[in-house]
XYZ file of C-alpha atoms in Angstrom:
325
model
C 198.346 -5.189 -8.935
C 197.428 -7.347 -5.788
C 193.804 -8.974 -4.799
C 194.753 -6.982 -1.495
C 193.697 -3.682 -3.599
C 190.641 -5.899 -5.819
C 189.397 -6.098 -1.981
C 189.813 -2.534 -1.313
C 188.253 -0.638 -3.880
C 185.343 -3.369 -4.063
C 184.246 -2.726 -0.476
C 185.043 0.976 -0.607
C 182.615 0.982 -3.418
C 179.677 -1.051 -0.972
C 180.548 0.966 2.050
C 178.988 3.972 0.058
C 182.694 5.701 -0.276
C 183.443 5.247 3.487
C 186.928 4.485 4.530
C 186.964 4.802 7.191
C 183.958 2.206 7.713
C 185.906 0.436 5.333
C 188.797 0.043 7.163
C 186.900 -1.135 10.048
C 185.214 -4.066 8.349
C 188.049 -5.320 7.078
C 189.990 -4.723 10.491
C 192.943 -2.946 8.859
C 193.735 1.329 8.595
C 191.995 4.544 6.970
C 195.434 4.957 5.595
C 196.649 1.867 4.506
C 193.624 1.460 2.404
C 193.666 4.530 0.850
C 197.791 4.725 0.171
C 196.958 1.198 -1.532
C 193.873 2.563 -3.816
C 196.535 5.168 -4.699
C 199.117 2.646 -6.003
C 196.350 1.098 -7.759
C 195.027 4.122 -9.752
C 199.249 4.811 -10.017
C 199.721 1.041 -12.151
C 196.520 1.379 -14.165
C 197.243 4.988 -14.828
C 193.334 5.956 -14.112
C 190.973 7.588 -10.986
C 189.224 4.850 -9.339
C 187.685 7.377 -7.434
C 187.364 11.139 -8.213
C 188.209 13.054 -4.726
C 186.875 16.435 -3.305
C 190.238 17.017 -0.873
C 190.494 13.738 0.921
C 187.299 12.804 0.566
C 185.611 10.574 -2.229
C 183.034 11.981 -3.821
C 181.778 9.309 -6.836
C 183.387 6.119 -8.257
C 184.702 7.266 -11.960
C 183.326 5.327 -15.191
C 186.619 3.671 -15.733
C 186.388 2.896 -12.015
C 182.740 0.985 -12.681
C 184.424 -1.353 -14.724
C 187.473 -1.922 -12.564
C 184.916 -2.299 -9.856
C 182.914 -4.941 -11.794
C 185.807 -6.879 -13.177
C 187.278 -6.785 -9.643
C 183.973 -8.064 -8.118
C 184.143 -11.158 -10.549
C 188.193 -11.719 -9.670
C 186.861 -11.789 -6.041
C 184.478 -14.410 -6.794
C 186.751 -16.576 -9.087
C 189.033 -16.746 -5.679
C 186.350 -17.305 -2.930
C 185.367 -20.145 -5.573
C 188.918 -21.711 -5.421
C 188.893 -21.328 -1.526
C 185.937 -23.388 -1.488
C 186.693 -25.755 -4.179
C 189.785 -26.714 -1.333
C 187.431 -26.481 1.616
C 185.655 -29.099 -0.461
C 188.321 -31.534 -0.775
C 189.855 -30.850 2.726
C 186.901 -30.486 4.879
C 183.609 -31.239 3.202
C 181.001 -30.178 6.279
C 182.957 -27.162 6.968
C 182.941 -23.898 5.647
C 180.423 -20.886 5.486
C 176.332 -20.303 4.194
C 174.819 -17.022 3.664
C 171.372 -16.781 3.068
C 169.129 -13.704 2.336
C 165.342 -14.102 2.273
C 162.146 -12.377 3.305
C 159.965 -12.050 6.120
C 157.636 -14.868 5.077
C 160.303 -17.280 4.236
C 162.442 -16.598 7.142
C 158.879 -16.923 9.683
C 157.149 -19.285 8.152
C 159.143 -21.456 5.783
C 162.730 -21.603 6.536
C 162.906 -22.157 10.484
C 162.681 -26.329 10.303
C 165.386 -26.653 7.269
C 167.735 -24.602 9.027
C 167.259 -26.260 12.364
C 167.869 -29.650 10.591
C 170.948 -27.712 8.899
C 172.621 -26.566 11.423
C 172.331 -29.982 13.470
C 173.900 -31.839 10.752
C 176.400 -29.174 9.813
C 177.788 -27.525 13.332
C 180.979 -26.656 11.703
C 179.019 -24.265 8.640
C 178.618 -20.769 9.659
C 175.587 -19.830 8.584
C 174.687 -15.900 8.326
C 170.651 -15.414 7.605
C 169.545 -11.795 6.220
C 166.548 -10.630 5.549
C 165.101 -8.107 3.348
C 163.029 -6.428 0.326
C 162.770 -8.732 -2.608
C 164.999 -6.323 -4.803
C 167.447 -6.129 -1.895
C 167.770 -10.414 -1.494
C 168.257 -10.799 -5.458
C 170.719 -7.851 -5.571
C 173.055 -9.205 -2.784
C 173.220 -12.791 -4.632
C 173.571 -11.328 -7.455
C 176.987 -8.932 -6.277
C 177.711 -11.964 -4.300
C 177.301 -10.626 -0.964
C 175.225 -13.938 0.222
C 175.504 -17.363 -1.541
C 171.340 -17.921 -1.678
C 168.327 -15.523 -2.646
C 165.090 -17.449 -1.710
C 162.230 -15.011 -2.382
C 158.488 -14.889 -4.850
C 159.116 -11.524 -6.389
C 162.629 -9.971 -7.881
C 163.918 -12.472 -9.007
C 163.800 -11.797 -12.758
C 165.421 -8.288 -12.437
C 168.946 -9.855 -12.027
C 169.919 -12.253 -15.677
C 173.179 -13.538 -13.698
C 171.216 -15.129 -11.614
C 170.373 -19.142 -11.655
C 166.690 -19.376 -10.562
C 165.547 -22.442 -9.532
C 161.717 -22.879 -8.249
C 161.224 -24.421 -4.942
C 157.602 -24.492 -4.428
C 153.739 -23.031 -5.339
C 151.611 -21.351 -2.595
C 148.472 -19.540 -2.514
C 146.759 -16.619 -0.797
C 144.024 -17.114 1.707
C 141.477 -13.960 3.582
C 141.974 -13.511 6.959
C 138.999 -11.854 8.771
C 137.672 -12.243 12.670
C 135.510 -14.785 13.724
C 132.143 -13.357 13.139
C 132.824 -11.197 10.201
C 130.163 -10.499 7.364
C 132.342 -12.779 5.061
C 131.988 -15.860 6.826
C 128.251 -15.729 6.408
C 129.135 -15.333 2.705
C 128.017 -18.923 0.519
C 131.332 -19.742 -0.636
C 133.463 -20.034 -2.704
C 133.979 -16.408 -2.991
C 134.060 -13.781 -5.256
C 136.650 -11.610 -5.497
C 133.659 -8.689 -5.862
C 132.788 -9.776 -2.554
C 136.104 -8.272 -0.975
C 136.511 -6.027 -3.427
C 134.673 -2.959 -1.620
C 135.908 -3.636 1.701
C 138.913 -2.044 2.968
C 141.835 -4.298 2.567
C 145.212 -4.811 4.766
C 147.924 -6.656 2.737
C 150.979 -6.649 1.390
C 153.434 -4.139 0.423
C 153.796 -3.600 -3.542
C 156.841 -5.877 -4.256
C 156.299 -8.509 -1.656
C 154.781 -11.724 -0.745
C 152.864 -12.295 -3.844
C 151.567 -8.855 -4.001
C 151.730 -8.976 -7.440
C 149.536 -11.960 -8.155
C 146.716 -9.792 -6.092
C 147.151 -6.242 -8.068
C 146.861 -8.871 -11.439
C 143.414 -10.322 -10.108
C 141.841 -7.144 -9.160
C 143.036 -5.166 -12.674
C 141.371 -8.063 -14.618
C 137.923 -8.308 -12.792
C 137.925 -4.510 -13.111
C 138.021 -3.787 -9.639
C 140.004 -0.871 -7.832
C 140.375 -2.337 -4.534
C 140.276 -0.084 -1.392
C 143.996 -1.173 0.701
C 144.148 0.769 3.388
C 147.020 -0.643 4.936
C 150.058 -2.357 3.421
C 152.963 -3.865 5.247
C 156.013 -6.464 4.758
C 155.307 -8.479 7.719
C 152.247 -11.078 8.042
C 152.037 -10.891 11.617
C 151.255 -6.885 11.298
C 148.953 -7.554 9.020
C 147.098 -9.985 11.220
C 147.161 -7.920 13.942
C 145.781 -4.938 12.048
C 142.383 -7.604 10.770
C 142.097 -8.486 14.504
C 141.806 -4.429 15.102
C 138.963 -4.397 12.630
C 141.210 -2.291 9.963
C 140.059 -4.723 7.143
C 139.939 -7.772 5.194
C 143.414 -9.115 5.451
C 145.033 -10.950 2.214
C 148.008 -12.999 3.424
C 150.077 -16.076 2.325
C 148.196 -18.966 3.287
C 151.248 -20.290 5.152
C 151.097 -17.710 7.631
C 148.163 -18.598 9.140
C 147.863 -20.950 12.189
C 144.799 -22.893 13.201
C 146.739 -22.717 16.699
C 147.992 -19.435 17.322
C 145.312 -17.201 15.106
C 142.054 -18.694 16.444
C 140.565 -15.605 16.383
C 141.237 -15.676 12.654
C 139.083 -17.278 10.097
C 141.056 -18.339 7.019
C 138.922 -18.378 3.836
C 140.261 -19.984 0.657
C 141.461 -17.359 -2.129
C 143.333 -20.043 -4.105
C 140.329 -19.452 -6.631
C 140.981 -16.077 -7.053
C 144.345 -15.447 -7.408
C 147.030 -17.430 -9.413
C 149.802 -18.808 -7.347
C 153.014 -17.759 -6.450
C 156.269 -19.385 -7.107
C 159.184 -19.090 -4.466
C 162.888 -19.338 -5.991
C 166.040 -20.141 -4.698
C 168.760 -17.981 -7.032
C 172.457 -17.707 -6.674
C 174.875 -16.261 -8.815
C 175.967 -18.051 -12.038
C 179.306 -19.565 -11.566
C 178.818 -20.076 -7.773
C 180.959 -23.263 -6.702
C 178.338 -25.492 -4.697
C 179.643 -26.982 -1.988
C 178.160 -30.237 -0.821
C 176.388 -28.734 2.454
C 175.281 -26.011 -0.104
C 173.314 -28.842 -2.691
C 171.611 -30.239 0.527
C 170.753 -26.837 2.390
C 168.872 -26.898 -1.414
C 167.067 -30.431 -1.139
C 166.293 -30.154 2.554
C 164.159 -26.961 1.489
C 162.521 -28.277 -1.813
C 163.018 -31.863 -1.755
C 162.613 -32.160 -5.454
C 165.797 -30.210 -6.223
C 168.159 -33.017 -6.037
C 171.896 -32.250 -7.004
C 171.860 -33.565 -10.480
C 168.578 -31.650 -11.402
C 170.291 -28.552 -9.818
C 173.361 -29.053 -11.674
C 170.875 -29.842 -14.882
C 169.921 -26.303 -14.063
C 172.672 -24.872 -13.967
C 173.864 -26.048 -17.385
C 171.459 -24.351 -18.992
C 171.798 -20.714 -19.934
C 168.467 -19.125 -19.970
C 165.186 -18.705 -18.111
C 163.251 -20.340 -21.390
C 165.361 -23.225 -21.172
C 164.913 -23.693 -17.391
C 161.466 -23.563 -17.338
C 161.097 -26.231 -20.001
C 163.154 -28.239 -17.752
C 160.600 -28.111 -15.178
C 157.213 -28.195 -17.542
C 157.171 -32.004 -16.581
C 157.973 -31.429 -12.368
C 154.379 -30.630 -10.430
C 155.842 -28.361 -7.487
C 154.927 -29.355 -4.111
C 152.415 -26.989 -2.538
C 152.440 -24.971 1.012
């Protein structure tokens, strides 16, 4: 058994069965590959892979837990790598770093231009995606860092650390009804207009639905979307009352935009930073942490990370006010 075949059947099984796209991610041949998934299943004397002619069709249940264990041999390796990329080179090496819309506009853009000036030799790779889609690629390992609100929970592997608390605001054009209305507000007093928010699973979206169900209220959204900025340009058409994160709205660049304070009427979010349990940290990778929640110094994270569930975790933090954005 060699890692060389761990490799292959792991990212045969994450290129949805594709060799041959396989083969060209890993910059190597259709055949090679699939001669050395053959030796493989020869030694361990069971299918990976069941076949239809040449082709694979599924990934077997003995091949599931092949695949798994193989997955966590990968790690264990990539971990050693960087434990010596540590001692040999301690600003160089690589950072991959999956988050959402409203992190990646609105949050993220000065830590990782501070980042990348101090580390030039880290290659950084930024995705971004659906909640579920962030927490599920830190939690195969496919990026180092998850920073998202929602999702988080659905993975246990996963260390979740909380970075900060932010609220919700309503966005509506200058001389809407609402601005006339004596504030604070009520959340009756949106609650029949048509609404343009979030979709179901993102920003916070959550928080909202919980508000609404408890006052009663079946709100009329008429438009949902992942993206702030097509959400504010859908209020500026006169589509609705928009509900947004309160960080993406700018006195500067949304003038046309009144901002009214929701923070009343829905509990705030949380935003996480989560990466696989048994991740080696690299040095770069404890400060990429503090630069974006200043609080999360490297002894609280590794504090964290010695303890083994989410009740524990939170107590840790009962006595830590989270900064607000």
């Amino acid at each position: 058994m060699k890692l060389q075949q761990l490799r292959y059947i792991w990212e045969v099984a994450h290129h949805d069965l594709n060799v041959s796209a396989t083969a060209q991610s890993l910059y190597t041949s259709q055949p090679g590959i699939s001669k050395q998934i053959r030796l493989l299943e020869d030694e361990l004397g069971v299918e990976v892979f069941a076949r239809s002619g040449k082709h694979l069709t599924r990934i077997t249940p003995a091949g599931e837990k092949i695949i798994e264990t193989a997955g966590e041999i990968l790690r264990k390796v990539d971990s050693i790598k960087q434990v010596a990329q540590e001692f040999s080179n301690e600003k160089k090496g690589g950072l991959s770093v999956a988050t959402t819309h409203t992190q990646a506009r609105y949050s993220l853009p000065p830590i990782i231009q501070e980042f990348i000036s101090k580390y030039p030799d880290v290659d950084l790779k930024m995705h971004q995606g659906a909640p579920s889609q962030i927490a599920e690629m830190a939690a195969d390992g496919s990026v180092d860092f998850a920073i998202t609100t929602e999702a988080m929970d659905m993975f246990t592997d996963l260390v979740m650390v909380p970075c900060y608390r932010w609220t919700h605001c309503i966005l509506v054009p200058v001389h809407h009804a609402l601005t006339q209305v004596q504030q604070p507000l009520r959340l009756q007093d949106i609650g029949q207009s048509p609404l343009v928010t979030y979709v179901s699973g993102f920003t916070g979206r959550s928080k909202l639905d919980d508000a609404f169900i408890r006052e009663g209220i079946d709100p009329q959204i008429v438009f949902t979307a992942a993206d702030a900025d097509v959400i504010k340009t859908y209020v500026r058409l006169g589509f609705g009352v928009g509900i947004v994160a309160k960080m993406a709205y700018d006195p500067l660049l949304d003038k046309d935009l009144v901002a009214i304070d929701a923070s009343h009427l829905f509990q705030p979010s949380v935003t996480h930073i989560g990466f696989r349990r048994g991740t080696f940290l690299r040095g770069y990778m404890y400060d990429f942490i503090e630069q974006f929640a200043p609080h999360l110094t490297r002894e609280l994270v590794d504090e964290v990370v010695s303890r083994h569930s989410k009740a524990d975790i939170d107590e840790l933090f009962e006595h830590i006010e989270l900064p607000f954005r």
